[in-house]
Coordinates of C-alpha atoms (C1' of nucleotides) in Angstrom, one line a residue:
Chain A
M1 CA 11.0 -44.9 25.8
L2 CA 8.0 -45.5 23.6
T3 CA 6.4 -48.9 23.5
K4 CA 6.4 -51.0 20.4
K5 CA 2.8 -50.2 19.8
Q6 CA 3.3 -46.5 20.2
F7 CA 6.2 -46.7 17.8
A8 CA 4.1 -48.5 15.2
A9 CA 1.3 -45.9 15.6
L10 CA 3.7 -43.1 15.3
E11 CA 5.4 -44.5 12.3
K12 CA 2.1 -45.1 10.6
E13 CA 1.1 -41.5 11.3
S14 CA 4.4 -40.2 10.1
R15 CA 3.9 -41.8 6.7
N16 CA 1.1 -39.3 6.1
W17 CA 3.2 -36.3 6.9
L18 CA 4.5 -33.9 4.3
P19 CA 8.3 -34.2 4.4
G20 CA 10.7 -31.3 5.1
H21 CA 8.2 -29.0 6.7
S22 CA 7.0 -28.4 10.2
I23 CA 5.0 -25.8 12.1
D24 CA 5.9 -24.2 15.5
C25 CA 3.5 -22.2 17.6
V26 CA 4.3 -19.4 20.0
V27 CA 1.2 -19.6 22.3
L28 CA 0.9 -16.6 24.5
G29 CA -1.1 -16.3 27.7
F30 CA -1.4 -13.6 30.3
D31 CA -1.9 -13.7 34.1
G32 CA -0.3 -10.4 35.0
K33 CA 2.7 -11.4 33.1
L34 CA 3.0 -12.7 29.5
R35 CA 3.7 -16.4 29.4
V36 CA 4.5 -18.7 26.6
L37 CA 3.6 -22.4 26.3
L38 CA 6.7 -24.6 26.3
L39 CA 7.4 -28.3 26.3
K40 CA 10.1 -29.9 28.4
R41 CA 11.7 -32.5 26.2
V42 CA 12.5 -36.0 27.5
H43 CA 16.1 -37.1 27.8
S44 CA 17.2 -33.5 27.5
D45 CA 17.4 -30.3 29.6
K46 CA 16.0 -28.3 26.7
W47 CA 12.6 -27.0 26.1
A48 CA 10.7 -26.5 22.8
L49 CA 7.8 -24.8 21.3
P50 CA 4.7 -26.8 20.6
G51 CA 4.7 -27.8 17.0
G52 CA 3.9 -30.5 14.6
F53 CA 3.9 -31.8 11.0
I54 CA 1.6 -31.2 8.2
N55 CA -0.6 -34.0 6.9
K56 CA -0.4 -34.5 3.1
N57 CA -3.8 -33.3 2.4
E58 CA -4.0 -30.6 5.1
H59 CA -3.8 -26.8 4.9
L60 CA -0.7 -25.4 6.7
D61 CA -2.9 -23.3 8.9
D62 CA -4.9 -26.4 9.9
A63 CA -1.8 -28.2 10.9
A64 CA -1.1 -25.3 13.3
R65 CA -4.7 -25.4 14.6
R66 CA -4.4 -29.1 15.2
A67 CA -1.1 -28.8 17.1
L68 CA -2.8 -26.1 19.3
K69 CA -5.8 -28.2 19.9
D70 CA -3.6 -31.2 20.9
R71 CA -1.5 -29.1 23.2
T72 CA -4.1 -27.0 24.9
G73 CA -7.5 -28.5 24.1
L74 CA -8.6 -25.1 22.7
K75 CA -10.2 -24.8 19.4
T76 CA -11.3 -21.2 19.2
I77 CA -7.9 -19.7 19.8
Y78 CA -6.6 -16.7 17.9
L79 CA -3.9 -18.0 15.5
S80 CA -1.9 -16.3 12.8
Q81 CA 1.2 -17.1 10.8
F82 CA 4.2 -14.8 11.1
H83 CA 7.3 -16.2 9.4
T84 CA 8.9 -19.2 7.8
F85 CA 12.3 -20.1 9.1
G86 CA 14.5 -21.4 6.3
A87 CA 18.1 -21.5 7.4
F88 CA 20.0 -24.5 6.1
E89 CA 21.2 -25.6 9.6
R90 CA 18.4 -24.4 11.9
R91 CA 19.7 -26.7 14.6
G92 CA 23.2 -25.3 14.8
K93 CA 26.2 -27.3 13.8
T94 CA 27.1 -28.6 17.2
E95 CA 23.6 -29.1 18.7
V96 CA 22.5 -32.7 19.1
D97 CA 18.8 -33.5 19.6
K98 CA 19.1 -35.9 22.6
T99 CA 15.4 -36.5 22.7
I100 CA 15.2 -37.8 19.2
Q101 CA 18.5 -39.7 19.6
Q102 CA 17.2 -41.6 22.5
L103 CA 13.6 -42.0 21.4
V104 CA 13.6 -43.1 17.9
S105 CA 17.1 -44.4 17.1
L106 CA 15.7 -47.9 17.0
N107 CA 13.2 -47.2 14.3
Q108 CA 14.9 -46.5 11.1
H109 CA 12.0 -44.8 9.4
L110 CA 11.4 -42.4 12.3
A111 CA 15.1 -41.8 12.7
N112 CA 15.3 -40.8 9.0
W113 CA 12.3 -38.6 9.4
F114 CA 13.8 -36.6 12.2
S115 CA 17.1 -36.2 10.6
Q116 CA 15.7 -34.4 7.6
R117 CA 16.3 -30.7 6.9
F118 CA 13.1 -29.0 8.1
L119 CA 11.8 -25.6 7.1
T120 CA 9.4 -24.5 9.8
T121 CA 6.5 -22.0 9.7
G122 CA 6.0 -20.0 12.9
Y123 CA 2.5 -19.3 14.1
F124 CA 1.5 -17.3 17.2
A125 CA -1.6 -17.7 19.2
F126 CA -3.4 -16.0 22.1
A127 CA -5.0 -18.2 24.7
E128 CA -6.6 -17.7 28.1
I129 CA -4.3 -19.5 30.5
N130 CA -7.1 -20.9 32.7
K131 CA -9.1 -22.2 29.8
A132 CA -6.2 -24.2 28.4
H133 CA -5.2 -27.7 29.4
P134 CA -1.5 -28.1 28.6
E135 CA -0.7 -31.6 27.5
P136 CA 2.8 -32.9 26.6
D137 CA 3.4 -34.6 23.3
F138 CA 5.4 -37.8 22.7
L139 CA 8.7 -36.0 22.7
S140 CA 8.1 -34.2 26.0
E141 CA 7.4 -34.8 29.7
K142 CA 5.9 -31.4 30.7
C143 CA 3.9 -28.7 29.0
E144 CA 3.8 -25.5 31.0
W145 CA 3.2 -21.7 30.8
V146 CA 6.6 -20.1 31.2
D147 CA 7.2 -16.5 32.1
L148 CA 8.5 -14.7 28.9
E149 CA 11.2 -13.1 30.9
K150 CA 12.5 -16.5 32.2
I151 CA 12.7 -18.6 29.1
P152 CA 15.0 -21.7 29.7
E153 CA 17.4 -23.1 27.1
L154 CA 15.4 -24.0 23.9
I155 CA 16.2 -26.4 21.1
F156 CA 17.3 -25.3 17.6
D157 CA 16.3 -21.8 16.7
H158 CA 13.2 -21.7 18.9
R159 CA 14.4 -18.7 20.8
D160 CA 14.7 -16.8 17.5
I161 CA 11.2 -17.9 16.6
I162 CA 9.8 -16.4 19.9
Q163 CA 11.7 -13.2 19.4
K164 CA 10.5 -12.8 15.8
S165 CA 6.9 -13.5 16.9
L166 CA 7.1 -10.7 19.6
D167 CA 8.6 -8.3 17.0
Y168 CA 5.7 -9.1 14.7
I169 CA 3.1 -8.7 17.4
R170 CA 4.4 -5.4 18.6
L171 CA 4.3 -4.1 15.1
R172 CA 0.7 -5.2 14.7
I173 CA -0.5 -4.4 18.1
N174 CA -3.2 -2.1 16.7
F175 CA -4.6 -4.9 14.6
L176 CA -4.5 -7.8 17.0
P177 CA -7.4 -8.7 19.3
F178 CA -5.2 -9.7 22.2
G179 CA -7.4 -8.0 24.7
K180 CA -10.3 -10.2 23.9
T181 CA -8.2 -13.3 23.6
L182 CA -5.8 -13.0 26.5
L183 CA -8.0 -11.6 29.2
G184 CA -11.0 -13.2 30.9
K185 CA -14.6 -12.2 30.4
K186 CA -14.3 -9.3 32.9
F187 CA -11.2 -7.5 33.9
T188 CA -10.1 -4.2 35.4
M189 CA -8.6 -1.3 33.6
S190 CA -5.3 -1.8 35.3
E191 CA -5.2 -5.4 34.1
L192 CA -5.7 -4.2 30.5
Q193 CA -3.0 -1.6 31.0
K194 CA -0.6 -4.2 32.4
L195 CA -1.3 -6.3 29.3
Y196 CA -0.5 -3.4 27.0
E197 CA 2.6 -2.6 29.0
S198 CA 3.8 -6.2 28.8
I199 CA 3.4 -6.3 25.1
L200 CA 4.9 -2.9 24.4
N201 CA 7.5 -3.5 27.0
K202 CA 7.2 0.0 28.4
E203 CA 5.2 1.8 31.1
L204 CA 2.1 3.9 30.2
D205 CA 0.5 6.8 32.0
R206 CA -2.5 5.5 34.0
G207 CA -4.7 8.5 33.4
N208 CA -4.0 8.8 29.7
F209 CA -4.4 5.1 29.1
Q210 CA -7.8 5.1 30.7
K211 CA -9.0 8.1 28.7
K212 CA -7.7 6.8 25.4
I213 CA -9.2 3.3 25.9
L214 CA -12.6 4.6 27.1
K215 CA -12.9 7.0 24.3
M216 CA -12.6 4.2 21.7
N217 CA -15.8 2.9 23.1
F218 CA -15.3 -0.8 22.9
L219 CA -15.7 -1.5 26.6
Y220 CA -18.8 -2.1 28.7
R221 CA -18.5 -1.0 32.3
H222 CA -19.9 -3.3 35.0
D223 CA -20.0 -3.4 38.8
K224 CA -17.1 -2.6 40.9
L225 CA -14.8 -5.4 42.0
L226 CA -14.5 -5.4 45.8
T227 CA -11.1 -6.9 46.5
G228 CA -11.1 -6.3 50.2
A229 CA -8.1 -4.1 49.9
A230 CA -8.1 -0.7 51.6
N231 CA -8.6 1.4 48.5
K232 CA -11.1 2.4 45.9
A233 CA -12.6 -0.5 44.1
P234 CA -12.0 -0.7 40.4
Y235 CA -14.7 -1.1 37.8
L236 CA -14.9 -4.3 35.9
Y237 CA -15.0 -4.1 32.1
S238 CA -15.8 -6.4 29.3
F239 CA -15.5 -6.1 25.5
N240 CA -18.1 -5.0 23.1
K241 CA -16.9 -7.6 20.7
K242 CA -18.6 -6.2 17.6
R243 CA -17.0 -2.7 18.1
Y244 CA -13.7 -4.3 19.1
D245 CA -13.6 -6.4 16.0
E246 CA -14.3 -3.4 13.8
L247 CA -11.5 -1.4 15.5
T248 CA -8.9 -4.2 15.3
K249 CA -9.7 -4.6 11.6
E250 CA -9.1 -0.9 10.8
G251 CA -6.3 -0.6 13.4
I252 CA -7.1 0.4 17.0
G253 CA -5.0 3.3 17.8
Y254 CA -2.6 2.4 20.5
I255 CA 0.6 3.2 18.7
Chain B
M1 CA 10.0 -27.7 -26.3
L2 CA 13.3 -28.1 -24.5
T3 CA 16.2 -29.9 -26.2
K4 CA 17.5 -33.2 -24.8
K5 CA 20.5 -31.5 -23.4
Q6 CA 18.4 -28.9 -21.7
F7 CA 16.2 -31.6 -20.2
A8 CA 19.2 -33.4 -18.9
A9 CA 20.6 -30.3 -17.3
L10 CA 17.3 -29.4 -15.8
E11 CA 16.8 -32.9 -14.4
K12 CA 20.3 -32.8 -12.9
E13 CA 19.6 -29.5 -11.3
S14 CA 16.2 -30.6 -10.0
R15 CA 17.8 -33.5 -8.1
N16 CA 19.4 -30.9 -5.8
W17 CA 16.2 -29.2 -5.0
L18 CA 14.3 -29.5 -1.7
P19 CA 11.0 -31.2 -2.5
G20 CA 7.6 -29.8 -1.8
H21 CA 8.7 -26.2 -1.3
S22 CA 9.1 -23.2 -3.7
I23 CA 9.5 -19.5 -3.4
D24 CA 7.7 -16.8 -5.4
C25 CA 8.7 -13.2 -5.6
V26 CA 6.5 -10.1 -6.0
V27 CA 9.0 -7.7 -7.5
L28 CA 7.8 -4.2 -7.6
G29 CA 9.0 -1.3 -9.7
F30 CA 7.8 2.3 -10.1
D31 CA 7.8 4.6 -13.1
G32 CA 4.9 6.8 -12.2
K33 CA 2.8 3.7 -11.7
L34 CA 3.6 0.6 -9.6
R35 CA 4.5 -2.3 -11.7
V36 CA 5.1 -5.9 -10.9
L37 CA 7.5 -8.3 -12.7
L38 CA 5.6 -11.1 -14.4
L39 CA 6.5 -14.0 -16.7
K40 CA 4.4 -15.1 -19.6
R41 CA 4.3 -18.9 -19.6
V42 CA 4.9 -20.9 -22.8
H43 CA 2.0 -23.0 -24.1
S44 CA -0.4 -21.1 -22.0
D45 CA -2.2 -17.7 -21.8
K46 CA -1.4 -17.3 -18.2
W47 CA 1.3 -15.4 -16.5
A48 CA 3.2 -16.2 -13.3
L49 CA 5.3 -14.6 -10.6
P50 CA 9.1 -15.2 -10.8
G51 CA 9.9 -18.0 -8.5
G52 CA 12.1 -21.0 -8.0
F53 CA 13.1 -23.9 -5.8
I54 CA 15.4 -24.2 -2.9
N55 CA 18.7 -26.0 -3.1
K56 CA 19.2 -28.7 -0.5
N57 CA 21.9 -26.7 1.3
E58 CA 20.6 -23.2 0.7
H59 CA 18.9 -20.8 3.0
L60 CA 15.3 -20.0 1.9
D61 CA 16.1 -16.3 1.6
D62 CA 19.1 -17.1 -0.6
A63 CA 16.8 -19.1 -2.9
A64 CA 14.7 -16.0 -3.3
R65 CA 17.7 -13.8 -3.9
R66 CA 19.0 -16.3 -6.5
A67 CA 15.6 -16.2 -8.3
L68 CA 15.7 -12.4 -8.4
K69 CA 19.3 -12.3 -9.6
D70 CA 18.4 -14.8 -12.4
R71 CA 15.2 -12.8 -13.4
T72 CA 16.6 -9.2 -13.1
G73 CA 20.3 -9.4 -13.0
L74 CA 20.1 -7.4 -9.7
K75 CA 21.9 -8.4 -6.6
T76 CA 21.4 -5.4 -4.2
I77 CA 17.7 -5.5 -4.4
Y78 CA 15.5 -5.0 -1.3
L79 CA 14.0 -8.4 -0.4
S80 CA 11.7 -9.6 2.4
Q81 CA 9.6 -12.6 3.2
F82 CA 5.9 -12.0 3.9
H83 CA 3.9 -15.2 3.9
T84 CA 3.9 -18.9 3.3
F85 CA 1.0 -20.2 1.3
G86 CA 0.0 -23.6 2.5
A87 CA -3.4 -24.5 1.0
F88 CA -3.7 -28.2 0.1
E89 CA -4.8 -27.4 -3.5
R90 CA -3.1 -24.1 -4.3
R91 CA -3.7 -24.7 -8.0
G92 CA -7.5 -25.0 -7.8
K93 CA -9.2 -28.2 -8.6
T94 CA -9.9 -27.6 -12.2
E95 CA -6.8 -25.7 -13.2
V96 CA -4.4 -27.5 -15.5
D97 CA -0.8 -26.3 -15.8
K98 CA -0.5 -26.4 -19.6
T99 CA 3.1 -25.2 -19.6
I100 CA 4.3 -28.1 -17.5
Q101 CA 2.1 -30.6 -19.3
Q102 CA 3.6 -29.7 -22.6
L103 CA 7.2 -29.1 -21.5
V104 CA 8.1 -32.0 -19.3
S105 CA 5.6 -34.7 -19.9
L106 CA 8.3 -36.8 -21.6
N107 CA 10.6 -36.7 -18.6
Q108 CA 9.2 -38.8 -15.8
H109 CA 11.4 -37.4 -13.1
L110 CA 10.5 -33.8 -14.0
A111 CA 6.9 -34.6 -14.5
N112 CA 6.8 -36.1 -11.0
W113 CA 8.6 -33.1 -9.6
F114 CA 6.0 -30.6 -10.9
S115 CA 3.1 -32.8 -9.9
Q116 CA 4.0 -32.6 -6.2
R117 CA 2.1 -30.6 -3.7
F118 CA 4.1 -27.4 -3.1
L119 CA 4.1 -25.0 -0.2
T120 CA 5.4 -21.7 -1.4
T121 CA 6.9 -18.8 0.5
G122 CA 6.2 -15.4 -0.8
Y123 CA 8.9 -12.7 -0.9
F124 CA 8.5 -9.1 -2.1
A125 CA 11.2 -7.0 -3.6
F126 CA 11.7 -3.4 -4.7
A127 CA 13.8 -2.7 -7.8
E128 CA 14.5 0.2 -10.0
I129 CA 12.9 -0.6 -13.3
N130 CA 15.6 0.8 -15.5
K131 CA 18.4 -1.0 -13.7
A132 CA 16.8 -4.4 -14.1
H133 CA 17.2 -6.7 -17.1
P134 CA 14.1 -8.9 -17.2
E135 CA 15.0 -12.4 -18.3
P136 CA 12.4 -15.2 -18.9
D137 CA 13.1 -18.6 -17.3
F138 CA 12.7 -22.0 -19.0
L139 CA 9.0 -22.1 -18.3
S140 CA 8.3 -18.7 -19.9
E141 CA 8.7 -16.7 -23.1
K142 CA 8.5 -13.2 -21.8
C143 CA 9.5 -11.4 -18.6
E144 CA 7.9 -7.9 -18.3
W145 CA 7.0 -5.1 -15.9
V146 CA 3.2 -5.1 -15.7
D147 CA 1.0 -2.3 -14.4
L148 CA -0.4 -3.4 -11.1
E149 CA -3.8 -2.2 -12.2
K150 CA -3.8 -4.4 -15.3
I151 CA -2.7 -7.8 -14.1
P152 CA -3.5 -10.5 -16.6
E153 CA -4.7 -14.0 -15.6
L154 CA -2.2 -15.7 -13.4
I155 CA -1.5 -19.3 -12.6
F156 CA -2.5 -21.0 -9.3
D157 CA -2.9 -18.6 -6.4
H158 CA -0.4 -16.0 -7.7
R159 CA -3.0 -13.3 -7.6
D160 CA -3.6 -13.9 -3.9
I161 CA 0.1 -13.8 -3.4
I162 CA 0.3 -10.4 -5.0
Q163 CA -2.7 -9.1 -3.0
K164 CA -1.2 -10.4 0.3
S165 CA 2.1 -8.8 -0.5
L166 CA 0.4 -5.4 -1.0
D167 CA -1.5 -5.7 2.2
Y168 CA 1.7 -6.5 4.0
I169 CA 3.6 -3.6 2.4
R170 CA 0.8 -1.1 3.2
L171 CA 0.9 -2.2 6.8
R172 CA 4.6 -1.7 7.0
I173 CA 4.9 1.4 4.9
N174 CA 6.7 3.2 7.7
F175 CA 9.3 0.5 8.0
L176 CA 10.1 -0.1 4.4
P177 CA 12.8 1.8 2.4
F178 CA 10.8 1.9 -0.8
G179 CA 11.7 5.4 -1.5
K180 CA 15.4 4.6 -1.7
T181 CA 14.8 1.4 -3.6
L182 CA 12.1 2.3 -6.1
L183 CA 13.1 5.8 -7.1
G184 CA 16.2 6.8 -9.0
K185 CA 19.1 8.7 -7.5
K186 CA 17.4 12.0 -7.9
F187 CA 13.7 12.6 -8.0
T188 CA 11.1 15.4 -7.5
M189 CA 8.8 15.8 -4.5
S190 CA 5.8 15.0 -6.7
E191 CA 7.4 11.7 -7.8
L192 CA 7.9 10.7 -4.2
Q193 CA 4.3 11.7 -3.5
K194 CA 3.0 9.7 -6.4
L195 CA 4.9 6.7 -5.1
Y196 CA 3.3 7.1 -1.7
E197 CA -0.1 7.5 -3.3
S198 CA 0.3 4.4 -5.4
I199 CA 1.2 2.3 -2.4
L200 CA -1.4 3.7 -0.1
N201 CA -3.9 3.8 -2.9
K202 CA -5.3 7.2 -1.9
E203 CA -4.6 10.8 -2.7
L204 CA -2.5 13.0 -0.4
D205 CA -2.5 16.7 0.0
R206 CA 0.4 18.2 -1.8
G207 CA 1.3 20.9 0.7
N208 CA 1.0 18.7 3.8
F209 CA 3.0 15.9 2.1
Q210 CA 5.9 18.2 1.4
K211 CA 5.9 19.7 4.8
K212 CA 5.8 16.4 6.5
I213 CA 8.5 14.8 4.4
L214 CA 10.9 17.8 4.6
K215 CA 10.5 18.0 8.4
M216 CA 11.7 14.4 8.7
N217 CA 15.0 15.7 7.3
F218 CA 16.1 12.7 5.3
L219 CA 16.2 14.5 1.9
Y220 CA 19.0 16.5 0.3
R221 CA 17.8 19.3 -2.0
H222 CA 19.6 19.8 -5.3
D223 CA 19.2 22.0 -8.4
K224 CA 15.9 22.5 -10.0
L225 CA 14.8 20.3 -12.8
L226 CA 14.0 22.4 -15.9
T227 CA 11.6 20.3 -17.9
G228 CA 10.7 22.8 -20.5
A229 CA 7.2 22.9 -19.3
A230 CA 5.6 26.3 -18.8
N231 CA 5.5 26.1 -15.0
K232 CA 7.7 26.5 -12.0
A233 CA 10.6 24.0 -12.0
P234 CA 10.6 21.5 -9.2
Y235 CA 13.6 20.8 -7.1
L236 CA 15.4 17.5 -7.3
Y237 CA 16.0 15.6 -4.1
S238 CA 18.0 12.6 -3.1
F239 CA 18.1 10.5 0.1
N240 CA 20.3 11.0 3.0
K241 CA 20.6 7.3 3.3
K242 CA 22.0 7.2 6.8
R243 CA 19.1 9.3 8.2
Y244 CA 16.6 7.4 6.0
D245 CA 17.8 4.0 7.3
E246 CA 17.5 5.2 10.9
L247 CA 14.0 6.4 10.2
T248 CA 12.8 3.3 8.5
K249 CA 14.2 1.2 11.3
E250 CA 12.2 3.1 14.0
G251 CA 9.3 3.7 11.7
I252 CA 9.1 6.7 9.5
G253 CA 5.8 8.4 10.3
Y254 CA 3.6 8.3 7.3
I255 CA 0.7 6.6 8.7
Chain C
dC1 C1' 0.1 39.2 -19.6
dC2 C1' -1.6 34.0 -18.6
dA3 C1' -1.5 29.0 -17.4
dA4 C1' 0.4 25.5 -14.9
dT5 C1' 2.8 23.6 -11.4
dA6 C1' 5.9 24.2 -7.2
dG7 C1' 6.7 25.8 -2.7
dT8 C1' 5.3 28.0 1.8
dG9 C1' 2.3 29.8 5.3
dT10 C1' -2.0 29.9 8.2
dC11 C1' -5.8 28.2 10.8
dT12 C1' -8.3 24.7 13.3
dG13 C1' -9.3 20.5 15.5
dT14 C1' -7.6 16.5 17.6
dG15 C1' -5.0 14.0 20.5
dA16 C1' -0.8 12.6 23.2
dG17 C1' 1.6 13.3 27.5
dA18 C1' 2.4 15.5 32.0
dC19 C1' 0.3 16.1 36.0
dA20 C1' -3.2 17.8 39.4
dG21 C1' -7.4 17.1 41.6
dT22 C1' -11.3 14.3 43.2
dA23 C1' -13.6 9.8 44.7
dT24 C1' -14.0 5.7 47.3
dG25 C1' -13.1 1.2 49.9
dC26 C1' -11.1 -0.3 54.0
dT27 C1' -8.7 -0.1 58.6
Chain D
dA1 C1' -9.0 10.2 59.9
dG2 C1' -5.7 8.2 56.9
dC3 C1' -3.9 5.2 53.3
dA4 C1' -4.0 3.3 48.9
dT5 C1' -5.7 3.0 44.6
dA6 C1' -9.1 4.4 41.0
dC7 C1' -11.1 7.8 38.2
dT8 C1' -11.5 12.4 35.9
dG9 C1' -10.1 16.9 34.4
dT10 C1' -6.8 20.5 32.7
dC11 C1' -3.0 22.3 30.4
dT12 C1' 0.4 22.4 26.8
dC13 C1' 2.6 21.1 22.7
dA14 C1' 2.7 18.9 18.3
dC15 C1' 0.9 17.7 14.3
dA16 C1' -2.6 16.4 10.7
dG17 C1' -5.7 18.2 7.3
dA18 C1' -7.9 22.0 4.8
dC19 C1' -6.8 25.6 2.2
dA20 C1' -4.9 30.0 0.7
dC21 C1' -1.1 32.6 -0.8
dT22 C1' 3.3 33.3 -3.2
dA23 C1' 7.0 31.9 -6.6
dT24 C1' 8.7 30.5 -11.0
dT25 C1' 8.8 28.7 -15.7
dG26 C1' 7.6 29.3 -20.4
dG27 C1' 4.1 30.6 -23.9

DNA sequence: CCAATAGTGTCTGTGAGACAGTATGCT
DNA sequence: AGCATACTGTCTCACAGACACTATTGG
């Protein structure tokens, strides 16, 4: 339960929000698997996407950036809008929002706020997992990177939102700088390949992948990475960001 | 100026609208050139996209469909959302909406309605020009198909909205059924090519275009079209809609 | 016949995909 | 040496793009 003081602060903040509209962010990270940032809601078994409301004098995109900053501490994250969800009953007729019910039922203004019909605009973002500092919001008790293959039950239409973001990303794979934004400074070719495979959701031929990527000429090759394993050591690579940005603008050719 | 009765009806209608959000439609047609459906506003030199507001119990998509039906009489039009425009001051700091100023300044409720900050969700649609029956709305005196190359001055950020829709359409050209929706039942290969050229905004090689399109096997060939011109008569084609729908789903290969 | 446009064929370069061959780090 | 993985090369097939050739309509 929120304290009286927290209630007051929240209520005050809420009076500066644009009614009827929210933003939700599908924040993706990669550590061998694609992961999405989710919040475990209090007083409920369900999870939710990080999101927020729009201040009355704030650009929609800035509201999304602000939500990301609050949830991950990251400012320079890649962020892009993909769809606005406008169903009349986004929550489903039988679904009850237990978190809200328990949290704000005592405050009439906030209870009204959360019982509005909301349109929500979906944004997706790419972040480096080990640079982010996940931080729950006032509706949640945990904020974690969850394997995209093992998504728990989500509130409202948040599963649809994730699905739609993935469809969108796959379609634009040639125009999105996910390499630069999801991998660390240096990485091996097989890490890059695994990233592409995760996003495209299919296996790629090792030799052809390497040939194709190297020919595009956006990677620097560095020293080998000695892992201690009994096999040939892979080279480390990093992005030539200028060249990579050019390519993603005109459409890097992976599909 | 609206009559008292019209005012009353409009005010009543407006009380059922979701505040703060509108939809705008970029309706494209093709008759050798790409054209967009625009409304000439009353008491102003500016033009505007057809748009509307969302009823409180209506899906966002349905609001767009309704606007299209009202402006064109068409129900079975191809329609898709592409972006939500969320700048704080979409209208520009110095721009005055003369239409609204003159039309509704006497009705406090409507004046308030139109002075809100609006987010707007952009939809684009494809329509056959000669099937549509353009109909102005209460803010406008004309509703016309305007050459995309000769767009007059538009209100607010409507020019950006058109630009963004075109960017979006070009990117998805392989997934959009614009052939089926923009051309008539039967058409020549050079009409189809001109359509592709208009959308891609570049010239294509005649021979290669024909080869490529025919190989994809989504066209039926019919009788020749005798135009009376002193040259070889072109064949007429029509779509095998089943095959065409399959192809647009998986991505017809034009780029 | 000619002019104009439509339709088809040919050549070349590029690149994707399958797969084989070579290289190297460690035990 | 042997294993595991990384890197590179080769072959084939398909197709995009440039362009030439043939076909047809009406003057």
